[in-house]
XYZ file of C-alpha atoms in Angstrom:
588
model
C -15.002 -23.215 -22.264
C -14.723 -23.957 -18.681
C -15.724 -20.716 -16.731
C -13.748 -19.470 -13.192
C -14.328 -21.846 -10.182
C -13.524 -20.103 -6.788
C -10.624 -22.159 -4.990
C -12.910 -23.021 -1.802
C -11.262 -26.165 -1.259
C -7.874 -24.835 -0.479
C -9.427 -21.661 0.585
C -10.898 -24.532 3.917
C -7.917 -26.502 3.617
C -5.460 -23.270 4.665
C -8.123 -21.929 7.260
C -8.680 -25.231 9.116
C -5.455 -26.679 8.729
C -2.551 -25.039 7.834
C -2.805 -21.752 9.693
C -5.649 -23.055 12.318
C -7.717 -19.498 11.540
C -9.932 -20.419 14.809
C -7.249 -20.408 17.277
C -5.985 -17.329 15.386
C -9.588 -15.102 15.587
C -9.881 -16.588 18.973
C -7.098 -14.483 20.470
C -8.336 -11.113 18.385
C -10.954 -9.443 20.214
C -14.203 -8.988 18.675
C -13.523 -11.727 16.470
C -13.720 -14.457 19.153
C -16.980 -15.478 16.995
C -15.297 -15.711 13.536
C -13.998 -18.852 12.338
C -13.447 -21.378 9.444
C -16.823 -22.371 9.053
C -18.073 -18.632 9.166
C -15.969 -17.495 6.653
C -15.667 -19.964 4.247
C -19.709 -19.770 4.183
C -19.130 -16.122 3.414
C -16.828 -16.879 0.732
C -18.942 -19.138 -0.933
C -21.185 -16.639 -1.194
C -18.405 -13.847 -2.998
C -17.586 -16.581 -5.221
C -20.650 -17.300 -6.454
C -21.144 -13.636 -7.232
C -17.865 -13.369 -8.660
C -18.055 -16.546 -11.043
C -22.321 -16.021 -11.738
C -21.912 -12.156 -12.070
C -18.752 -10.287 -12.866
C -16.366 -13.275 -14.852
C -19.360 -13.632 -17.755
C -18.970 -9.271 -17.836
C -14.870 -9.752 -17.950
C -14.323 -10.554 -21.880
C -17.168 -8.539 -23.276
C -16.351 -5.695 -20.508
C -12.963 -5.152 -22.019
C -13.730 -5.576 -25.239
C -16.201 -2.829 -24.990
C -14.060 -0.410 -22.849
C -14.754 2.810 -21.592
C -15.906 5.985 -23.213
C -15.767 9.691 -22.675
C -18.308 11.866 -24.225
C -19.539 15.710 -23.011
C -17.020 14.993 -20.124
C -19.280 12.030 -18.823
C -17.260 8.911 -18.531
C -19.412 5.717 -19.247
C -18.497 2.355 -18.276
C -18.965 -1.022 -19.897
C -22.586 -2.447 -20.465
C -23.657 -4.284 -16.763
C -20.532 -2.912 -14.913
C -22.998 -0.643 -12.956
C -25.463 -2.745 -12.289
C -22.864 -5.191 -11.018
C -21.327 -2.860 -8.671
C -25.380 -1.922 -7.674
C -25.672 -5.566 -6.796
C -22.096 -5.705 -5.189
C -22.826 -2.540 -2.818
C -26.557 -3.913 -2.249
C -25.356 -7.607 -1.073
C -22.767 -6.117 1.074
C -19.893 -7.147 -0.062
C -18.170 -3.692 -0.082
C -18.146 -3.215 3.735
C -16.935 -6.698 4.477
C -14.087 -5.585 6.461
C -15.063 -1.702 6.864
C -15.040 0.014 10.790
C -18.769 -0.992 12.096
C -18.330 2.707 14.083
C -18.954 3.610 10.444
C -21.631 0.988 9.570
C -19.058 -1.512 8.574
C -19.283 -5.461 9.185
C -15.899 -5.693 10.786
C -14.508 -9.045 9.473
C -11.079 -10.134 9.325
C -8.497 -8.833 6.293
C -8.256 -12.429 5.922
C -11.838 -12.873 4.260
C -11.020 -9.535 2.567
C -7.773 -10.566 0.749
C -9.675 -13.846 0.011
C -12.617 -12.245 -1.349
C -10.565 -9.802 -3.297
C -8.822 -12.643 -5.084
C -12.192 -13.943 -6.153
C -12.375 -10.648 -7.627
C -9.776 -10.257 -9.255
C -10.185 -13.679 -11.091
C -13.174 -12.898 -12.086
C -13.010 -9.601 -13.135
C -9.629 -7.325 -12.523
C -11.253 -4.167 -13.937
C -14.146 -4.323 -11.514
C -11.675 -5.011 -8.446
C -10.042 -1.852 -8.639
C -13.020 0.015 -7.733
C -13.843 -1.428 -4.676
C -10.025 -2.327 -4.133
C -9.325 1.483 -4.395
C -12.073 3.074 -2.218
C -10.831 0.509 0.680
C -7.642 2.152 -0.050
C -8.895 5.581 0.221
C -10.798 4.788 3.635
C -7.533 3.195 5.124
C -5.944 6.588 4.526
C -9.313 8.990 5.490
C -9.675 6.239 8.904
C -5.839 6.724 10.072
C -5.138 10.965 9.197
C -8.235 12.678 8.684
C -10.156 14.711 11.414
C -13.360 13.258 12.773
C -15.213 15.495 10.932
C -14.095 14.246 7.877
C -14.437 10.598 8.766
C -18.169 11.271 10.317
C -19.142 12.962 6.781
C -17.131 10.158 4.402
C -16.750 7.113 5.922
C -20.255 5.485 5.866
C -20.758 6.188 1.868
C -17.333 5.231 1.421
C -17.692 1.760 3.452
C -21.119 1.198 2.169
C -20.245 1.570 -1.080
C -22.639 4.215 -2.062
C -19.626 6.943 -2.520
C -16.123 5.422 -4.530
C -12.813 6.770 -3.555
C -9.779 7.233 -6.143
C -5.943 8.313 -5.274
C -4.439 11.053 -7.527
C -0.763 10.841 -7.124
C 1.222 10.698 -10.189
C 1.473 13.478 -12.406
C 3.281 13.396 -16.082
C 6.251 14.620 -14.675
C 6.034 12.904 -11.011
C 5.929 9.294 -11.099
C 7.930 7.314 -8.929
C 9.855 10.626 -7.415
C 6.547 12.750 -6.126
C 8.592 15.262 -4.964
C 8.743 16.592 -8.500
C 5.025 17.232 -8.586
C 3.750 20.631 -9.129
C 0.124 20.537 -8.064
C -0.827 22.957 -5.766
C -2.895 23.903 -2.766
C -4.392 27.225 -1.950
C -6.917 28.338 1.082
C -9.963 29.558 0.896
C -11.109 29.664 4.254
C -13.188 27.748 6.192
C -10.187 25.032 6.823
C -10.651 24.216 3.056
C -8.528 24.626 -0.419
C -8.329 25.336 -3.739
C -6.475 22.593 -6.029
C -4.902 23.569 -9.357
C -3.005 21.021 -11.189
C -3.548 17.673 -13.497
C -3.110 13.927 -12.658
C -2.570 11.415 -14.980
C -3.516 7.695 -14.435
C -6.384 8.179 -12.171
C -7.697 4.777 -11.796
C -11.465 4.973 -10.950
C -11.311 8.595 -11.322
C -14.711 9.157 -12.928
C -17.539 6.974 -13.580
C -21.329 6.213 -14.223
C -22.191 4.205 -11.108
C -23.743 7.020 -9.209
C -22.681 8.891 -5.447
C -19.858 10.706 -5.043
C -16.206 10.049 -6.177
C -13.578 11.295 -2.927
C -10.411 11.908 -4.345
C -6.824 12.336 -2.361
C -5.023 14.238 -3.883
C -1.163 15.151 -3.043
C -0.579 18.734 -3.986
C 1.903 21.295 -2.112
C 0.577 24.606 -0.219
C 2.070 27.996 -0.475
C 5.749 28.299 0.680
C 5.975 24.476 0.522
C 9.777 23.761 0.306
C 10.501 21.803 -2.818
C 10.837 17.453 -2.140
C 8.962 15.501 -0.838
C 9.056 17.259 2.821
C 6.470 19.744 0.986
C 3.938 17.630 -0.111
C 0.045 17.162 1.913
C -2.499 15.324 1.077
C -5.881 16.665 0.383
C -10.084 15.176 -0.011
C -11.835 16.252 -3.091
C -14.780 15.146 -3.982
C -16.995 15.045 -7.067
C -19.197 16.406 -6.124
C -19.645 18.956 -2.513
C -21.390 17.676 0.484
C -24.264 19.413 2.147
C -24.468 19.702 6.173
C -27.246 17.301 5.689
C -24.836 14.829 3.905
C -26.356 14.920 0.647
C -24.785 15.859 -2.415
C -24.536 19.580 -3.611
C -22.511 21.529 -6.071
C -20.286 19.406 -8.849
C -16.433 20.515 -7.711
C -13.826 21.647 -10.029
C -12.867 18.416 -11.655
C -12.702 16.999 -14.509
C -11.840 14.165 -17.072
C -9.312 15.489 -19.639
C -8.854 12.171 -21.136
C -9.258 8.237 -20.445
C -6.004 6.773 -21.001
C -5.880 4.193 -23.664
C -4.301 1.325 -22.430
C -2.768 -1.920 -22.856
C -5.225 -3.680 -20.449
C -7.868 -3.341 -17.643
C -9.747 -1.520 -20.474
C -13.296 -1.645 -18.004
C -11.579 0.583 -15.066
C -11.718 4.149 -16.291
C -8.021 5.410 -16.195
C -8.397 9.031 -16.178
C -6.283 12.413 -17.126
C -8.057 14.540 -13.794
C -8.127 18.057 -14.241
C -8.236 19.941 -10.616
C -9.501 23.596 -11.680
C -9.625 25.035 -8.613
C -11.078 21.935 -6.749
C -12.150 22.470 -2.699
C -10.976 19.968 -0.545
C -9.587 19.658 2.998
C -5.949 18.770 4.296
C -6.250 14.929 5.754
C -3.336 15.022 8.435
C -0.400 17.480 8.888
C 0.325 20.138 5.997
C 3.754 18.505 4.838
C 3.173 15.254 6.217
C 1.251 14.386 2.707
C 3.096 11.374 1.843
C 3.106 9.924 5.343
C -1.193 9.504 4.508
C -0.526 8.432 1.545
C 1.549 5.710 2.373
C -1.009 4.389 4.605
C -3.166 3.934 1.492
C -0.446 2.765 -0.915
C 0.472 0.179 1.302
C -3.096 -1.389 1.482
C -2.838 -1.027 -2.474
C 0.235 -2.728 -2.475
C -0.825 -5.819 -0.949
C -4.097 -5.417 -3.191
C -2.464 -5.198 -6.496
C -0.049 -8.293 -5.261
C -3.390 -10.271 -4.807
C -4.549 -9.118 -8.341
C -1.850 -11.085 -9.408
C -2.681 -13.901 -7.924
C -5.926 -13.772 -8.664
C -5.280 -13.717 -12.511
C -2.578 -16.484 -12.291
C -5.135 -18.572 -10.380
C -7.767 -18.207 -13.334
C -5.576 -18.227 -16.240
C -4.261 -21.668 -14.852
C -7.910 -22.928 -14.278
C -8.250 -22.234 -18.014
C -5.375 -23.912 -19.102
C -5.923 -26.847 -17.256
C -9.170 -27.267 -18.658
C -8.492 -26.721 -21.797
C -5.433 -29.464 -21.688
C -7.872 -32.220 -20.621
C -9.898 -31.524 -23.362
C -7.551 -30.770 -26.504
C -6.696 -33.431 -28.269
C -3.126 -33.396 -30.011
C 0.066 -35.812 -30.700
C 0.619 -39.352 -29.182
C 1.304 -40.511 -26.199
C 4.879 -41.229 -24.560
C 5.045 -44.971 -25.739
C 3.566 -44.094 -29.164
C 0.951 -46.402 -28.515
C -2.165 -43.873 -28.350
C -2.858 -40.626 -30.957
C -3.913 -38.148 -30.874
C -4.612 -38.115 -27.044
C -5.078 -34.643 -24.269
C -1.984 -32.309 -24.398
C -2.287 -32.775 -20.417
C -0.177 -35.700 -21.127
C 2.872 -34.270 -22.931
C 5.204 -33.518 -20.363
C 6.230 -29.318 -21.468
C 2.363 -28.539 -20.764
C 2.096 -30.720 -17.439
C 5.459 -28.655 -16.435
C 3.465 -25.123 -17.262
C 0.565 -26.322 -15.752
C 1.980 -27.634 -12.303
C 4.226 -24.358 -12.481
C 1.296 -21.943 -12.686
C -0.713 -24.212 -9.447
C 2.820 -24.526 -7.239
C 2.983 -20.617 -7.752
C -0.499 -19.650 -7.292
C -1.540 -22.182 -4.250
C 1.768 -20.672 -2.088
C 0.890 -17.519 -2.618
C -2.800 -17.777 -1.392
C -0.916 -19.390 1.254
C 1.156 -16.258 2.108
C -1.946 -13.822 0.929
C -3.257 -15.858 4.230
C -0.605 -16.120 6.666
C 0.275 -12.254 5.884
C -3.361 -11.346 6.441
C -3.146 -12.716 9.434
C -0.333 -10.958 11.021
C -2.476 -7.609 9.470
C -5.008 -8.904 11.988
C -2.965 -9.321 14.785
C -1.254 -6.203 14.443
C -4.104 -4.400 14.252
C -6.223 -6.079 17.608
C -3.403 -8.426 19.319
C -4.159 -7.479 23.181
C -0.218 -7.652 23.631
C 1.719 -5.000 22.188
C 5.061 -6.961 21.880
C 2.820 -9.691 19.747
C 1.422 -6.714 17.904
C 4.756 -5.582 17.251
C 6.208 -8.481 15.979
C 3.360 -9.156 13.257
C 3.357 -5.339 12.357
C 7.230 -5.971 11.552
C 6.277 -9.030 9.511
C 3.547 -7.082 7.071
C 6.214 -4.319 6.545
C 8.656 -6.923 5.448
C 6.227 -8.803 3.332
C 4.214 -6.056 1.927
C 7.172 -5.486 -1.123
C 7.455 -9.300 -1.495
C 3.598 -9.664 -1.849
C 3.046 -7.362 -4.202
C 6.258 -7.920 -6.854
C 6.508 -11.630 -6.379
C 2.624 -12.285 -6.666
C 2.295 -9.882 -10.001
C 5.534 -11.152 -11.699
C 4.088 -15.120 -11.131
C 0.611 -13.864 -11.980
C 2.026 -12.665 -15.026
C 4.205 -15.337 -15.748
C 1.340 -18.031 -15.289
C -0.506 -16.127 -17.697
C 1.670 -16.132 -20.229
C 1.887 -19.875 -20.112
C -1.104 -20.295 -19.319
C -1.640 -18.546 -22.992
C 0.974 -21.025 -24.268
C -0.740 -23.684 -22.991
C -3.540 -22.910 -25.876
C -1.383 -22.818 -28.681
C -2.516 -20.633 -31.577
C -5.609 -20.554 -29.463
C -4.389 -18.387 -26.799
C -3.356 -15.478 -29.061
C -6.578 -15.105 -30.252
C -9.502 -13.049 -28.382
C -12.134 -15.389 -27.577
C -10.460 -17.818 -26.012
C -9.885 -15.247 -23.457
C -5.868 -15.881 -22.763
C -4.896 -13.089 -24.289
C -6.955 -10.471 -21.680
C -4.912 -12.072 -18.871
C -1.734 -11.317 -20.159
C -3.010 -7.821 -20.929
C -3.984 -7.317 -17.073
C -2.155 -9.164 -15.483
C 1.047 -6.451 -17.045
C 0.027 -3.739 -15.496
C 0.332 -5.469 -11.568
C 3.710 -5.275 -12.091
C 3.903 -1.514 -12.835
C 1.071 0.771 -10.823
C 1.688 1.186 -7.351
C 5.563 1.309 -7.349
C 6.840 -0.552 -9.945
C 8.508 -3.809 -9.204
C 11.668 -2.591 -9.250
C 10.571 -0.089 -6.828
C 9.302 -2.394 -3.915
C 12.881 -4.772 -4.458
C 14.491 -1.625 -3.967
C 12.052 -1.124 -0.302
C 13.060 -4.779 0.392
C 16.977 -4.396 0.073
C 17.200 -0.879 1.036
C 14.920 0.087 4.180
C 13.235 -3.574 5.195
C 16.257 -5.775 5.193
C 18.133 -2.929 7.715
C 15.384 -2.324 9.922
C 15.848 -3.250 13.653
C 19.538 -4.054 12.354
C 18.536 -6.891 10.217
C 16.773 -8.804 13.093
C 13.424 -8.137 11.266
C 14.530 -10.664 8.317
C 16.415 -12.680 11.233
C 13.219 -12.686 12.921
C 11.294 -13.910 9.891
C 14.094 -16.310 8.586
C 14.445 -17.935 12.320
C 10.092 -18.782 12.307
C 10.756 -20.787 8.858
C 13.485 -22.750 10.143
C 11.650 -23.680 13.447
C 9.098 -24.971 10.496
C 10.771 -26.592 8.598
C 12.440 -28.359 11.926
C 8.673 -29.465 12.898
C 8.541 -31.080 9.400
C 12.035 -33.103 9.791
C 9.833 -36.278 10.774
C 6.602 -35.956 8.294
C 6.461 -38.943 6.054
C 7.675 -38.562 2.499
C 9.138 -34.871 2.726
C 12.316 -35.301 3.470
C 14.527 -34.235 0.839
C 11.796 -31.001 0.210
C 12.500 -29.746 3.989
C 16.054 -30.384 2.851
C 16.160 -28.620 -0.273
C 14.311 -25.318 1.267
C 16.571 -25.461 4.733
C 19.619 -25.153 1.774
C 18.093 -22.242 0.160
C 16.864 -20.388 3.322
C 20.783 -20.653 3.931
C 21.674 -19.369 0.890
C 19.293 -16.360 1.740
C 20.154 -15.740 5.259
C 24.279 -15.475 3.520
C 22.982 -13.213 0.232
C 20.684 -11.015 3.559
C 24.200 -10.687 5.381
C 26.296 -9.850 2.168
C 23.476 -7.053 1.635
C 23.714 -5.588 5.113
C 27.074 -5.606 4.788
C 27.179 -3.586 0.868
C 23.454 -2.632 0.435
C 24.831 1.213 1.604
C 26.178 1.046 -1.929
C 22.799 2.472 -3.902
C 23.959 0.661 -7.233
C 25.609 -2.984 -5.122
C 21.708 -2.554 -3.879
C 20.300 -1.889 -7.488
C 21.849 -4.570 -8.983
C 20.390 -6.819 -6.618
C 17.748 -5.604 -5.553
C 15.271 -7.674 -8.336
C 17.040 -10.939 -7.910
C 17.237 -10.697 -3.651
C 13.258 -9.788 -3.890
C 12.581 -13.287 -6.413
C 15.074 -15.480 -3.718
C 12.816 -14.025 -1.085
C 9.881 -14.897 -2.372
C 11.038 -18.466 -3.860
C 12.192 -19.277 -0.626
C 9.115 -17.829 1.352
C 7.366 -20.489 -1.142
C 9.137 -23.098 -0.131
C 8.655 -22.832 3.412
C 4.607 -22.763 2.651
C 4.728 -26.304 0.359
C 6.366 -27.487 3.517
C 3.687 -26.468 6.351
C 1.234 -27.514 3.373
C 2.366 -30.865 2.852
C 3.419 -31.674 6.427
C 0.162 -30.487 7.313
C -1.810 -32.496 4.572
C 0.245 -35.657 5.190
C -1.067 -35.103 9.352
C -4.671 -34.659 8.257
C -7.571 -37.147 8.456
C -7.682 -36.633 4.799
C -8.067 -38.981 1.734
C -5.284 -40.136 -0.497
C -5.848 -37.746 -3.485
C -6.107 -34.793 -1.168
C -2.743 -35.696 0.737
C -0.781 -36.479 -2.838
C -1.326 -33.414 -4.206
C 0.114 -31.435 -1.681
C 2.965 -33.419 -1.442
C 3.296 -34.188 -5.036
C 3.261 -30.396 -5.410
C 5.674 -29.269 -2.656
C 8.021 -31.694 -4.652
C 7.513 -30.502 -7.994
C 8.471 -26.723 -6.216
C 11.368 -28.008 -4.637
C 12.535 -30.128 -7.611
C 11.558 -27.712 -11.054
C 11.370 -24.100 -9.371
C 13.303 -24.133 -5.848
C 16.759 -24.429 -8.197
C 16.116 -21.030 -9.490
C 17.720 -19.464 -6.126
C 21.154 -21.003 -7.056
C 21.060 -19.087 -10.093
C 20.247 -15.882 -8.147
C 22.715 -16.430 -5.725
C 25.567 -16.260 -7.912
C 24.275 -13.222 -9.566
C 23.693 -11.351 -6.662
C 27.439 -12.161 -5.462
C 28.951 -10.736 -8.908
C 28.012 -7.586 -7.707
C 27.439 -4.120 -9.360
C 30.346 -4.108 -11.524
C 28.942 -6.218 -14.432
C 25.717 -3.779 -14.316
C 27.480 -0.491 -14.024
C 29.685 -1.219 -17.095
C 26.907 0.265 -19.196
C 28.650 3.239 -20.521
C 30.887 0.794 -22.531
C 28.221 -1.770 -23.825
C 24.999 0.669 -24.572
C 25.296 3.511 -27.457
């Protein structure tokens, strides 16, 4: 069976083309030197690492899953001497602070890499994923002291970070949590409490583990208002930086679970823990958010990143399966690539998958020029575009990455429910995108109810206004007129659903019943504007034939077979709550 291939031809093909990435770094000081031949040579590199070293680990990884024994968690055979390999090539401070012995590079080769990753292997992602996390929040809140003692290992590699939010009666609302905070002295703290579904929470690879950890201090008034955020480590550092005295933590339990079965998911018992307030007391989930956010866009490009290899798989294995006769009867049996169903779940999982690499980019992007952009207005302007996005990336990327799995699986037949074919994993994984950091729901319900108002709707305006001025540029490319056409109809439709929602979303349950279907129109439509730029830009290209058809031949299949879903949404969005709130009479 065909193994993962990393996407480097589209990978060059956005860079260079569609987004012109040298113009872009160009502007961004300190990256002035960065451009499309730099990073796609770096890329090259992560992929080969990621298709030589952690996709041959994936299958036997989770079939082997994670152990606790004597309150030592143990991870899959090779996991740890992958992530030894990953830390020594340098791939874990690709985009880390170089004050803190980081190499600086754009988010844009991070979000690439990380979908290499999490094709490859999603279980192995989340630890690096989750230790940039915990930097983001440690580099924005935390006093120098604490940066100057936990930044390096954490950017290196050498240390892991983990986030220890949810508890089993605080999930989505963490103002019900009940872990708490006590000093000590010193500026430090004594946690008491218990976590539950601690990804990366304990393992064998070594260093030290830095845990946040959202627990409430003494007198803390109940809500959310009353929550800080706190760094425990596993184990104590020394003065001298080197590691001392194992904290008061441990594993309870590893969390059996429906996938990701190589990333230790851990029950984290907090026994009197030290650890040190990162920003204001009270100001907890503020921090946080800075962390969750990165992790949203993350687990949005875990999604992608399983879609893209489950449809690699599929495709291969259609060329090669042999089954049924051809259209005119005249050939049997002949590749299932031919029967028109698979070609349809096939071009659906690479229309899905190659716009949102294309957004994964263009987002990344505006993360770059937010954060180095030497004119504030232009800073402010693509800061407002990743808070907009950031709900769209992560639900819309892990409901198609789950989606393309699952027919990817179908694709297989028979085949694809059973284990070594490797179909079934990818449905497993690919699940639980859609569920960790804020359930779906939960970011459609950020998207209706605090992105679409901000700056009075002239955010969305904002972002809705740069499409059409695309899609105007694309009015004259050869062969694309009736795609421009059918997205300029549904960014219409969207802009009227956006205005009905301004007008009702104050309604919590007109926004709730929505909220699900605005966030899919969103994206679909977001999607079509990127087959546009891609096609308009391929057909503009010095580029050969094949290369041009298939990214017009795909921005038509989008329009045509998926675009039409946003009619559908349209009309449910306008029958409003009332259908939804009827419950009481229809459930027992």
């Amino acid at each position: 069976m065909a193994g993962y291939t990393p996407p480097m031809n589209d990978v060059t093909f956005l860079l260079g083309e569609v987004f012109d990435f040298d113009a872009a770094m160009a502007a961004l000081p300190e990256y002035e030197g960065v451009d499309t031949s730099l990073a796609t040579t770096i890329l090259e590199e992560g992929g080969k690492f990621c298709a030589e070293v952690l996709e041959p680990l994936n299958r036997p990884a989770d079939e082997e899953g994670c152990r606790l024994k004597d309150g030592l968690v143990t991870t899959p055979k090779g996991m740890a001497q992958a992530y030894k390999a990953f830390v020594e090539a340098g791939w874990a401070g690709l985009s880390g602070d170089t004050d803190y012995g980081g190499q600086g590079l754009p988010r844009v080769i991070q979000i690439l890499l990380d979908e290499m990753l999490s094709s490859a292997n999603l279980s192995f992602g989340l630890f690096t994923g989750l230790t940039r996390g915990a930097v983001e929040a440690i580099s924005h809140h935390a006093s120098d002291d604490l940066k100057a003692r936990y930044l390096p290992k954490l950017i290196s590699g050498e240390w892991t970070g983990a986030m220890a939010l949810t508890e089993s009666s605080a999930g989505t609302d963490l103002g019900l949590l009940s872990t708490r905070a006590e000093p000590v002295g010193g500026g430090s703290y004594a946690i008491t409490g218990t976590k539950i579904f601690i990804s990366s929470g304990d393992h064998d690879f070594g260093g030290n583990i830095v845990h946040l950890v959202l627990a409430r201090l003494p007198g803390a008034p109940k809500g959310v208002k009353g929550i800080s955020l706190f760094l425990s480590p596993k184990f104590l550092v020394e003065e001298n930086g080197a590691l001392g005295a194992r904290n008061g933590m441990s594993v309870g339990s590893l969390e059996h679970k429906m996938g990701i079965h190589a990333q230790p998911t851990c029950v984290m018992n907090y026994d009197g823990a030290i650890g040190w307030l990162v920003g204001e007391p009270g100001r907890g989930l503020n921090a946080m958010f800075t962390m969750m956010n990165a992790e949203r866009l993350f687990v949005g490009i875990q999604g992608l990143g399983v879609g893209e290899a489950a449809n690699q798989r599929a495709v291969a294995y259609a060329r090669e399966r042999l089954q049924g006769r051809s259209a005119d009867g005249a050939r049997s049996p002949v590749p299932i690539i031919e029967h028109a169903d698979v070609r349809k779940m096939l071009l659906t999982g690479r229309a899905l998958t190659d716009a949102g690499r294309a957004l994964a980019v263009w987002t990344a992007l505006q993360m770059d020029i937010a954060a180095r952009h030497p004119d504030p207005d232009t800073r402010r302007v693509a800061d407002g575009f990743v808070s907009l996005l950031t709900p769209v990336v992560k639900a819309a990327f892990s409901d198609f990455g789950f989606e393309i799995a699952v027919m990817s699986q179908q694709v297989f037949g028979g085949h694809g429910y059973i284990r070594e074919w490797g179909m079934e994993q990818y449905v497993r994984d690919a699940r639980i995108t859609q569920i960790y950091e804020g359930t779906n729901g939960v970011q459609a319900m950020d998207l209706v109810s605090r992105k679409l108002p901000m700056e009075n709707g002239d955010l969305a305006r904002r972002f809705f206004a740069l499409i059409g001025s695309d899609l105007g540029a694309a009015d004259g490319a050869a062969d694309l007129g009736e795609t421009v056409d059918a997205v300029r109809q549904s960014l219409a439709r969207l802009e009227g659903l956006t205005d009905h929602l301004l007008t009702n979303g104050a309604d919590l349950e007109e926004a709730g019943a929505a909220a699900t279907d605005y966030l899919r129109h969103f994206a679909l439509v977001t999607y079509g504007w990127l087959w546009v730029r891609m096609a308009a830009r391929a057909t503009a290209a010095d580029r050969t034939s094949a290369s041009i058809s298939r990214y017009v031949d795909l921005a038509r299949f989008f329009t045509a077979r998926l675009l039409p879903q946003t009619l559908a949404l349209d009309a449910a969005i306008r029958a409003g709550a009332a259908p939804v709130v009827a419950y009481d009479a229809i459930l027992p």
